XYZ file of C-alpha atoms in Angstrom:
640
model
C -30.903 14.259 -17.424
C -29.130 16.657 -19.794
C -25.524 15.959 -20.727
C -23.321 18.611 -19.135
C -20.293 19.719 -21.089
C -18.690 21.229 -17.998
C -18.739 17.904 -16.118
C -17.314 16.132 -19.154
C -14.520 18.711 -19.376
C -13.823 18.350 -15.657
C -13.466 14.608 -16.150
C -11.066 15.151 -19.050
C -8.897 17.534 -17.031
C -8.832 15.405 -13.909
C -8.142 12.051 -15.572
C -5.375 13.722 -17.566
C -3.850 15.087 -14.373
C -3.945 11.705 -12.651
C -2.461 9.856 -15.627
C 0.266 12.464 -16.161
C 1.146 12.350 -12.480
C 1.471 8.592 -12.466
C 3.551 8.400 -15.640
C 5.776 11.342 -14.674
C 5.087 13.068 -11.373
C 7.632 15.804 -12.094
C 5.363 17.136 -14.840
C 2.420 17.571 -12.500
C 3.408 16.996 -8.856
C -0.152 17.404 -7.583
C -1.876 15.469 -10.350
C -3.151 12.887 -7.851
C -5.668 15.550 -6.736
C -7.644 14.683 -9.849
C -9.091 11.765 -7.894
C -10.540 14.253 -5.397
C -12.307 16.081 -8.224
C -13.781 12.773 -9.379
C -15.158 12.276 -5.886
C -16.826 15.693 -5.950
C -18.370 14.955 -9.364
C -19.672 11.588 -8.150
C -21.253 13.164 -5.089
C -22.941 15.807 -7.239
C -24.404 13.292 -9.684
C -25.555 10.849 -6.998
C -27.227 13.623 -5.016
C -28.962 14.908 -8.139
C -30.246 11.441 -9.013
C -31.504 10.628 -5.518
C -33.198 13.955 -4.769
C -34.682 14.388 -8.236
C -36.140 10.899 -8.455
C -37.389 10.951 -4.888
C -39.186 14.264 -5.453
C -40.824 12.732 -8.519
C -41.837 9.597 -6.549
C -39.828 7.337 -8.804
C -36.733 6.547 -6.745
C -35.989 2.816 -6.450
C -33.070 1.348 -4.552
C -32.978 -1.600 -6.938
C -32.835 0.606 -10.012
C -30.220 2.852 -8.407
C -27.852 0.006 -7.553
C -28.407 -1.776 -10.863
C -27.628 1.410 -12.784
C -24.412 1.813 -10.765
C -23.493 -1.805 -11.465
C -24.160 -1.314 -15.184
C -21.988 1.799 -15.232
C -19.030 0.506 -13.235
C -18.784 -3.291 -13.290
C -18.437 -4.290 -16.990
C -15.410 -2.121 -17.793
C -13.849 -2.867 -14.401
C -14.360 -6.620 -14.718
C -12.919 -6.738 -18.232
C -9.832 -4.833 -17.058
C -9.458 -7.161 -14.064
C -9.868 -10.298 -16.177
C -7.446 -9.133 -18.868
C -4.890 -8.188 -16.210
C -5.351 -11.548 -14.511
C -4.913 -13.515 -17.740
C -1.896 -11.417 -18.735
C -0.480 -11.958 -15.266
C -0.353 -15.724 -15.762
C 1.988 -15.294 -18.743
C 3.980 -12.474 -17.160
C 4.309 -12.962 -13.422
C 5.928 -15.477 -11.153
C 3.533 -17.630 -9.095
C 4.200 -15.554 -5.982
C 3.331 -12.337 -7.832
C 0.388 -13.982 -9.568
C -1.065 -15.077 -6.239
C -0.813 -11.499 -4.989
C -2.527 -10.285 -8.149
C -5.292 -12.825 -7.543
C -5.806 -11.466 -4.034
C -5.876 -7.867 -5.244
C -8.264 -8.773 -8.082
C -10.609 -10.369 -5.586
C -10.540 -7.301 -3.331
C -11.056 -4.979 -6.296
C -14.022 -6.956 -7.597
C -15.564 -6.852 -4.122
C -14.884 -3.092 -3.907
C -12.844 -3.414 -0.711
C -9.380 -2.930 -2.193
C -8.934 0.329 -0.280
C -8.926 -1.672 2.964
C -6.524 -4.240 1.482
C -4.011 -1.628 0.376
C -4.285 0.231 3.662
C -2.976 -2.907 5.381
C -0.032 -3.193 3.007
C 1.780 0.052 2.295
C 1.530 3.773 1.681
C 0.316 5.050 -1.651
C 3.552 6.934 -2.392
C 5.878 4.077 -1.430
C 8.048 2.539 -4.144
C 6.304 -0.776 -3.507
C 3.178 0.691 -5.113
C 4.690 -0.176 -8.497
C 4.353 -3.854 -7.618
C 0.596 -3.505 -7.211
C -1.120 -3.839 -10.555
C -4.527 -2.761 -9.254
C -3.592 -0.132 -6.689
C -5.718 2.496 -8.436
C -8.919 0.563 -7.715
C -8.854 1.856 -4.123
C -10.740 4.950 -5.321
C -13.419 2.854 -7.041
C -13.886 0.947 -3.798
C -14.375 4.196 -1.895
C -16.925 5.403 -4.461
C -18.839 2.123 -4.443
C -18.991 2.125 -0.654
C -20.386 5.653 -0.864
C -22.958 4.515 -3.444
C -24.111 1.737 -1.118
C -24.508 3.883 1.985
C -25.475 7.329 0.721
C -28.936 6.595 -0.768
C -29.921 4.640 2.326
C -29.128 7.626 4.534
C -30.675 10.250 2.261
C -33.890 8.383 1.547
C -34.229 7.502 5.211
C -33.882 11.181 6.085
C -36.298 12.255 3.350
C -38.909 9.860 4.659
C -38.508 11.242 8.180
C -37.750 14.944 7.889
C -38.566 17.927 5.743
C -36.549 18.709 2.644
C -34.683 21.648 4.227
C -33.766 19.538 7.240
C -32.295 16.889 4.977
C -30.278 19.512 3.099
C -28.929 20.807 6.395
C -28.124 17.240 7.444
C -25.972 16.779 4.340
C -24.147 19.980 5.206
C -23.645 18.832 8.803
C -22.317 15.393 7.787
C -19.985 17.125 5.339
C -18.533 19.282 8.123
C -18.110 16.306 10.469
C -16.361 14.272 7.779
C -14.121 17.201 6.832
C -13.028 17.802 10.429
C -12.450 14.075 10.896
C -10.416 14.021 7.672
C -8.066 16.736 8.946
C -7.663 14.971 12.291
C -6.954 11.620 10.626
C -4.547 13.127 8.096
C -2.238 14.127 10.952
C -2.799 11.098 13.175
C -3.264 8.214 10.755
C -2.409 9.487 7.259
C -2.714 6.151 5.463
C -6.196 5.636 6.886
C -7.114 9.181 5.883
C -6.024 8.497 2.341
C -7.779 5.204 1.787
C -10.968 5.147 3.834
C -14.448 6.417 3.047
C -14.820 7.981 6.485
C -12.208 10.615 5.653
C -13.152 10.888 1.975
C -16.922 11.229 2.333
C -16.770 15.012 2.692
C -15.429 15.322 -0.856
C -18.437 13.516 -2.307
C -20.747 15.382 0.044
C -19.250 18.637 -1.250
C -20.508 17.554 -4.652
C -23.909 17.021 -3.053
C -23.739 20.533 -1.603
C -23.017 21.866 -5.111
C -26.401 20.449 -6.109
C -28.299 21.349 -2.936
C -26.678 24.732 -2.303
C -25.583 26.045 -5.711
C -24.125 29.523 -6.000
C -26.982 31.660 -7.294
C -25.640 33.557 -10.274
C -28.039 35.726 -12.251
C -25.704 36.816 -15.008
C -23.789 34.817 -17.599
C -20.621 36.765 -16.847
C -20.783 35.750 -13.191
C -21.148 32.111 -14.266
C -18.104 32.464 -16.521
C -15.994 34.061 -13.770
C -17.003 31.381 -11.243
C -16.209 28.629 -13.733
C -12.833 30.182 -14.557
C -11.998 30.542 -10.872
C -12.918 26.901 -10.266
C -10.747 25.681 -13.124
C -7.887 27.884 -11.914
C -8.070 26.400 -8.415
C -7.897 22.887 -9.850
C -4.965 23.654 -12.138
C -3.001 25.543 -9.467
C -3.530 22.692 -6.995
C -2.222 20.136 -9.475
C 0.829 22.293 -10.170
C 1.842 23.340 -6.664
C 0.870 20.596 -4.218
C 2.810 17.336 -3.976
C 2.869 14.068 -2.059
C 4.447 15.713 0.996
C 1.137 17.445 1.846
C -1.205 15.835 4.378
C -3.953 14.403 2.166
C -6.912 14.658 2.244
C -6.944 17.636 4.608
C -7.435 21.375 4.552
C -4.948 21.409 1.655
C -7.501 19.477 -0.395
C -10.037 22.297 -0.133
C -8.786 24.422 -3.064
C -9.071 21.645 -5.637
C -12.443 20.427 -4.329
C -13.806 23.966 -3.985
C -12.687 24.464 -7.569
C -14.833 21.525 -8.620
C -17.687 22.913 -6.512
C -17.479 26.271 -8.334
C -17.565 24.653 -11.793
C -20.475 22.344 -10.923
C -22.432 25.074 -9.177
C -21.922 27.651 -11.943
C -23.343 25.247 -14.549
C -21.862 27.312 -17.361
C -21.905 25.427 -20.684
C -20.522 27.987 -23.125
C -16.764 27.618 -22.712
C -15.264 27.012 -26.130
C -12.801 24.272 -25.163
C -15.659 22.207 -23.758
C -16.493 21.385 -27.388
C -12.929 20.525 -28.327
C -13.000 17.018 -29.838
C -10.046 15.801 -27.761
C -11.522 17.147 -24.511
C -14.915 15.612 -25.300
C -13.448 12.217 -26.145
C -11.120 12.046 -23.129
C -13.950 13.203 -20.852
C -16.317 10.530 -22.167
C -13.573 7.903 -21.851
C -12.235 9.125 -18.500
C -13.460 6.136 -16.499
C -11.907 3.546 -18.823
C -8.709 5.562 -19.245
C -8.399 5.639 -15.472
C -9.054 1.900 -15.267
C -6.379 0.969 -17.769
C -3.614 3.484 -17.170
C -2.258 1.993 -13.946
C -1.816 -1.668 -15.023
C -0.298 -0.369 -18.267
C 2.110 1.794 -16.252
C 3.075 -1.134 -14.005
C 3.566 -3.374 -17.048
C 6.115 -0.966 -18.498
C 7.873 -0.648 -15.165
C 7.871 -4.422 -14.651
C 9.522 -5.106 -18.007
C 11.561 -1.876 -17.905
C 10.365 -0.879 -21.370
C 12.189 2.230 -22.650
C 10.226 5.443 -23.311
C 7.202 3.992 -21.552
C 6.195 7.401 -20.236
C 5.062 8.318 -23.735
C 4.135 4.917 -25.151
C 2.224 3.804 -22.053
C 0.366 7.087 -21.757
C -0.817 6.940 -25.389
C -1.700 3.264 -24.996
C -3.779 4.064 -21.901
C -5.794 6.619 -23.846
C -6.254 4.320 -26.856
C -7.394 1.323 -24.800
C -9.574 3.592 -22.654
C -11.369 4.931 -25.750
C -11.793 1.379 -27.062
C -13.215 0.245 -23.708
C -15.659 3.163 -23.685
C -16.958 2.424 -27.168
C -17.207 -1.341 -26.975
C -17.655 -2.175 -23.270
C -19.060 0.822 -21.397
C -21.572 1.478 -24.156
C -23.053 -2.007 -24.031
C -26.759 -1.909 -23.280
C -28.319 -4.356 -20.835
C -31.979 -4.641 -20.071
C -32.549 -4.025 -16.378
C -33.425 -7.299 -14.635
C -36.391 -7.925 -12.422
C -35.454 -7.784 -8.749
C -35.076 -11.510 -8.086
C -32.076 -13.674 -7.248
C -32.208 -15.614 -10.522
C -32.573 -12.517 -12.674
C -29.770 -10.723 -10.853
C -27.426 -13.685 -11.282
C -28.223 -13.763 -15.010
C -27.753 -10.005 -15.401
C -24.541 -9.679 -17.503
C -22.691 -7.149 -15.286
C -23.376 -9.271 -12.182
C -22.464 -12.483 -14.003
C -19.240 -10.890 -15.230
C -18.396 -9.787 -11.699
C -19.081 -13.333 -10.439
C -16.728 -14.816 -13.037
C -14.045 -12.327 -11.978
C -14.504 -13.229 -8.323
C -14.364 -16.978 -8.964
C -11.283 -16.787 -11.173
C -9.386 -14.496 -8.804
C -10.246 -16.720 -5.838
C -9.023 -19.733 -7.814
C -5.715 -18.012 -8.564
C -5.260 -17.052 -4.933
C -6.253 -20.413 -3.455
C -3.913 -22.321 -5.819
C -0.935 -20.138 -4.827
C -0.898 -18.380 -8.169
C -1.673 -21.524 -10.200
C 1.680 -22.810 -8.947
C 1.290 -26.352 -10.286
C 1.055 -25.065 -13.869
C 4.564 -23.588 -13.804
C 7.829 -25.479 -14.532
C 9.334 -27.311 -11.554
C 12.278 -24.927 -11.122
C 9.901 -21.956 -10.982
C 7.804 -23.806 -8.401
C 10.876 -24.454 -6.250
C 11.923 -20.817 -6.361
C 8.434 -19.499 -5.726
C 7.813 -21.822 -2.782
C 10.650 -20.145 -0.910
C 8.663 -16.886 -0.827
C 6.262 -18.575 1.589
C 8.813 -20.742 3.399
C 8.415 -18.872 6.672
C 8.019 -19.911 10.263
C 4.407 -21.209 10.381
C 4.030 -19.535 13.787
C 5.291 -16.172 12.537
C 1.903 -14.512 12.190
C 0.914 -15.518 15.722
C 4.251 -14.969 17.444
C 5.780 -11.971 15.693
C 3.961 -8.658 16.133
C 4.789 -5.085 15.167
C 3.425 -3.285 18.199
C 1.678 -3.929 21.503
C 2.106 -7.057 23.602
C 4.592 -9.671 22.372
C 3.285 -13.273 22.680
C 6.727 -14.627 23.742
C 6.292 -17.981 22.022
C 8.367 -20.946 23.120
C 9.812 -23.429 20.594
C 10.874 -26.930 21.527
C 10.500 -28.693 24.834
C 12.350 -28.668 28.114
C 14.247 -25.939 29.867
C 14.600 -22.582 28.103
C 18.298 -22.416 27.257
C 18.100 -20.045 24.259
C 16.472 -16.640 23.885
C 16.291 -14.960 20.486
C 16.099 -11.165 20.791
C 15.689 -8.655 17.983
C 13.520 -7.542 15.082
C 12.064 -9.436 12.121
C 15.538 -10.610 11.078
C 15.798 -12.363 14.430
C 12.311 -13.814 13.950
C 13.407 -15.353 10.660
C 16.133 -17.465 12.314
C 14.394 -18.497 15.518
C 13.426 -22.011 14.390
C 16.995 -22.667 13.282
C 18.271 -21.657 16.716
C 15.738 -24.086 18.152
C 16.811 -26.857 15.742
C 20.447 -26.300 16.714
C 19.620 -27.351 20.298
C 16.929 -30.053 20.140
C 17.213 -31.001 23.811
C 16.070 -27.624 25.161
C 13.567 -24.862 24.425
C 13.966 -21.490 22.711
C 12.125 -18.325 23.733
C 10.967 -15.833 21.102
C 11.604 -12.243 22.162
C 11.210 -10.567 18.778
C 9.162 -7.620 17.578
C 8.964 -6.353 14.017
C 11.101 -3.259 13.463
C 12.250 -3.298 17.089
C 16.025 -2.926 17.400
C 17.754 -4.030 20.568
C 18.290 -0.716 22.367
C 17.121 0.788 25.657
C 14.212 3.228 25.398
C 13.880 3.007 21.638
C 10.568 4.148 20.190
C 9.085 4.488 16.718
C 7.064 7.063 14.865
C 4.229 5.212 13.202
C 1.860 7.338 11.137
C 3.056 10.462 12.987
C 2.332 8.937 16.425
C 4.939 7.894 18.990
C 4.872 4.154 19.646
C 6.873 3.215 22.739
C 5.939 -0.476 22.748
C 9.336 -1.498 21.341
C 11.395 0.250 24.020
C 9.020 -0.879 26.740
C 9.343 -4.453 25.496
C 13.157 -4.314 25.387
C 13.385 -2.747 28.848
C 10.950 -5.238 30.394
C 12.599 -8.292 28.816
C 16.055 -7.266 29.952
C 14.658 -6.899 33.451
C 13.171 -10.395 33.107
C 16.506 -12.032 32.164
C 17.097 -12.839 35.820
C 14.440 -15.535 35.390
C 16.624 -17.289 32.766
C 20.183 -17.141 34.196
C 21.431 -20.142 32.202
C 19.963 -19.109 28.870
C 22.131 -17.819 26.034
C 20.788 -14.724 24.266
C 21.093 -14.551 20.463
C 20.707 -11.031 19.106
C 20.045 -10.148 15.471
C 18.665 -6.953 13.961
C 18.562 -5.130 10.661
C 21.059 -2.672 12.054
C 21.922 -0.871 8.831
C 18.287 0.023 8.287
C 18.351 1.810 11.635
C 21.540 3.684 10.822
C 21.081 4.420 7.132
C 17.511 3.507 6.186
C 16.399 0.711 3.892
C 18.781 0.081 1.004
C 15.941 -0.597 -1.463
C 15.194 3.112 -1.687
C 16.573 6.427 -0.440
C 15.290 7.244 3.034
C 17.065 9.791 5.232
C 14.193 10.577 7.585
C 14.631 9.049 11.037
C 11.632 7.197 12.498
C 13.355 5.502 15.459
C 14.366 7.588 18.474
C 15.658 7.031 22.007
C 14.065 8.160 25.252
C 16.289 10.583 27.147
C 18.433 11.440 24.125
C 18.167 14.362 21.721
C 15.747 13.854 18.863
C 17.689 13.796 15.597
C 15.376 13.810 12.571
C 17.855 13.205 9.750
C 20.319 10.355 9.422
C 23.993 11.203 9.580
C 27.067 10.933 11.774
C 25.372 12.348 14.870
C 22.433 9.919 14.652
C 24.713 6.970 13.919
C 26.793 7.673 17.017
C 23.652 7.995 19.136
C 22.187 4.707 17.883
C 25.462 2.811 18.246
C 25.963 4.023 21.813
C 22.399 2.966 22.694
C 22.944 -0.520 21.300
C 26.308 -0.794 23.038
C 24.793 0.092 26.423
C 21.936 -2.360 25.947
C 23.881 -5.388 24.722
C 26.584 -4.845 27.311
C 23.920 -4.752 30.039
C 22.483 -8.058 28.790
C 25.938 -9.674 28.836
C 26.245 -8.980 32.577
C 23.354 -11.384 33.196
C 23.503 -13.885 30.320
C 25.899 -15.232 27.741
C 25.344 -13.159 24.577
C 25.876 -14.000 20.904
C 25.526 -11.124 18.420
C 24.898 -12.370 14.897
C 26.374 -10.308 12.088
C 23.904 -8.537 9.802
C 22.314 -10.659 7.108
C 23.189 -9.307 3.627
C 20.383 -7.087 2.298
C 20.007 -7.842 -1.403
C 17.804 -4.916 -2.525
C 15.684 -7.185 -4.757
C 12.993 -9.670 -3.716
C 14.979 -12.856 -4.222
C 12.313 -15.489 -5.098
C 10.292 -13.034 -7.173
C 13.316 -11.753 -9.110
C 14.788 -15.205 -9.680
C 11.467 -16.583 -10.940
C 11.015 -13.570 -13.201
C 14.483 -14.014 -14.724
C 14.008 -17.762 -15.107
C 10.770 -17.120 -16.998
C 12.749 -14.801 -19.285
C 15.213 -17.599 -19.981
C 18.017 -16.279 -17.745
C 18.621 -19.596 -16.010
C 22.004 -18.547 -14.581
C 20.730 -15.346 -12.992
C 21.559 -14.783 -9.309
C 20.397 -11.978 -7.041
C 23.476 -10.496 -5.401
C 25.238 -7.467 -3.998
C 28.959 -6.851 -3.892
C 30.961 -7.786 -0.833
C 32.145 -4.189 -0.750
C 28.562 -2.957 -0.400
C 27.845 -5.441 2.388
C 31.039 -4.533 4.226
C 30.749 -0.765 3.876
C 27.059 -0.725 4.846
C 27.831 -2.622 8.054
C 31.328 -1.436 9.007
C 30.088 0.518 12.048
C 28.180 -2.553 13.251
C 31.235 -4.773 12.845
C 33.259 -2.254 14.833
C 30.558 -2.191 17.521
C 30.575 -5.979 17.799
C 34.373 -6.061 18.058
C 34.194 -3.509 20.848
C 31.497 -5.540 22.618
C 33.697 -8.650 22.358
C 36.545 -6.784 24.061
C 34.593 -4.782 26.635
C 31.639 -7.000 27.534
C 32.623 -10.593 26.700
C 30.035 -10.760 23.925
C 30.499 -13.457 21.265
C 30.289 -12.408 17.606
C 28.828 -14.792 15.015
C 30.212 -13.898 11.582
C 27.970 -14.946 8.688
C 29.734 -13.473 5.667
C 31.260 -16.790 4.612
C 27.816 -18.402 4.533
C 26.411 -16.022 1.932
C 29.379 -14.450 0.155
C 32.450 -15.365 -1.856
C 35.341 -12.987 -2.464
C 33.310 -10.736 -4.749
C 29.583 -11.021 -4.039
C 26.920 -12.001 -1.536
C 24.194 -14.177 -3.062
C 20.530 -14.838 -2.451
C 20.545 -18.515 -3.408
C 22.434 -21.781 -3.315
C 22.292 -23.853 -6.501
C 19.135 -22.135 -7.665
C 17.211 -22.323 -4.394
C 16.576 -18.965 -2.712
C 17.883 -18.369 0.798
C 15.471 -15.458 1.380
C 11.705 -15.084 1.351
C 12.035 -11.442 0.259
C 15.023 -9.117 -0.194
C 16.535 -9.194 3.301
C 14.815 -11.860 5.465
C 16.134 -15.419 5.463
C 13.667 -18.151 4.639
C 13.490 -21.263 6.778
C 15.869 -22.898 4.309
C 18.295 -19.993 4.343
C 18.326 -19.660 8.109
C 19.375 -23.307 8.468
C 22.811 -22.313 7.166
C 23.420 -20.833 10.595
C 22.851 -24.088 12.525
C 26.356 -25.656 12.272
C 28.050 -22.356 13.108
C 25.786 -21.713 16.107
C 26.412 -25.234 17.387
C 30.207 -24.901 17.041
C 30.286 -21.580 18.844
C 28.186 -22.930 21.690
C 30.663 -25.751 22.231
C 33.724 -23.510 22.117
């Protein structure tokens, strides 16, 4: 098939937009839309290959998949392996284990599902994910696996025109589904093939239903209009838009116009820089994200420029010396496939990444102090995954044996101390009434991916009603209160996602919302105290930085005295309204306040470790070791 200068130029423009966006989003706020153009190009090329070869009676599934493997796997595997090896010398064991997991998912082309389970694409945590960009390769590969099976099956069953119409119909269904999902489950819309397929199918439509242009001038105008739509989209959209959705149409229609016009006589198509970046677009895309994360991880100055140039240089090198490697197509047999270099390279990547993951990030190869620090990142309640849920029905696990004399109520901060409450009273049992992100307040509900989730409020209301079944039990309440009032302290977040049934809906944090939330908590905790003895535990200091990960990182840099900390002033000011609430509850409702400041703070700072051992498994949740600091205090207060 003839090399098309317009497709190469499209690749150059779109990879440049993506890379610029990632290195400095203010330069090109909609640069992420370049990925959508790549999807359209892929759909066009795959449709052309399948329909052309089938019409010539020379389509082979084996050859199709092998050619895709040859095109994608070598450069991807080399990037994954280099990142994995570099990670061993750069990352803490906890981070290295995560990289091993992500490498495995990327090599299996299912990383889009893995990242969907973790966090949103535009979250700050994305900079901790060295292979986040591989989600798009996973979507493409999944399309490559399914698409030829559907098309060839249709071609064998129906007439050519019927198959063309079927592609158009599937495109429309996927597009409508994409819009629906973008407003009901935006993370799923972003990451999954089901809501991305229409973009690749639009590329197929560009091949099957091209705009019929008889004159060169019309081709030029259509091409110019397509390019303009792409550029305008990259300049004027941003991450606040529902994506992919109807807002994605301009940039994808722009790609459709360029592909359909098939105009090859634009002068900048032959520009040496455009030609080289276009040819190297795949490898540049592969390398730019781990290079970006590397600079962020080590906080290298001027990395926006240095990292961008390095991404291009390594991408060009990868294109010339890895992508261009020629492999003789194997015979379709298990032995030949295993010996085929791209498949063998993928197998090595899978085995090594699985080894890293299964050995907890090659933990035993690190110095003992790094091992001790890193182990705290996984020192969680072993029943946490089973007993602590984020929505739906709460399992209500029971710890210990005998009569239930303790109930732990609250969010994930409460879940992190539940075994220590149980250890404090070994002769009785402790009931787990915790739900992730569920603050102790009547009628509270969350907005999760634009949907109202009332399971938290329903759980709180039902459990308070059930307290009559445990009249002798003491209730221990702990929540990440400041996150409710002010948002997480790791990043700026003023948008409210937690509301209260029967009260006005306030969408931005501020004095009015704070008063509403505090009054709701007051009413709830006071109501509990009328039935049971209540202990409210002061907020646990939130340290902004992942304690084990940061400590291990600094230790590996030679900063053996480094401690993760915040000032006492920050802890006090962030929680002053909560302290005032607890004092009022002590006076009005006979609630007992458990003050924890002296356990974690001196006169100046609150710390994340004791003698080099972390007290947290992340930035704000106590590990099993850290939560044990509470045991003597809880026992003393119970006796008093």
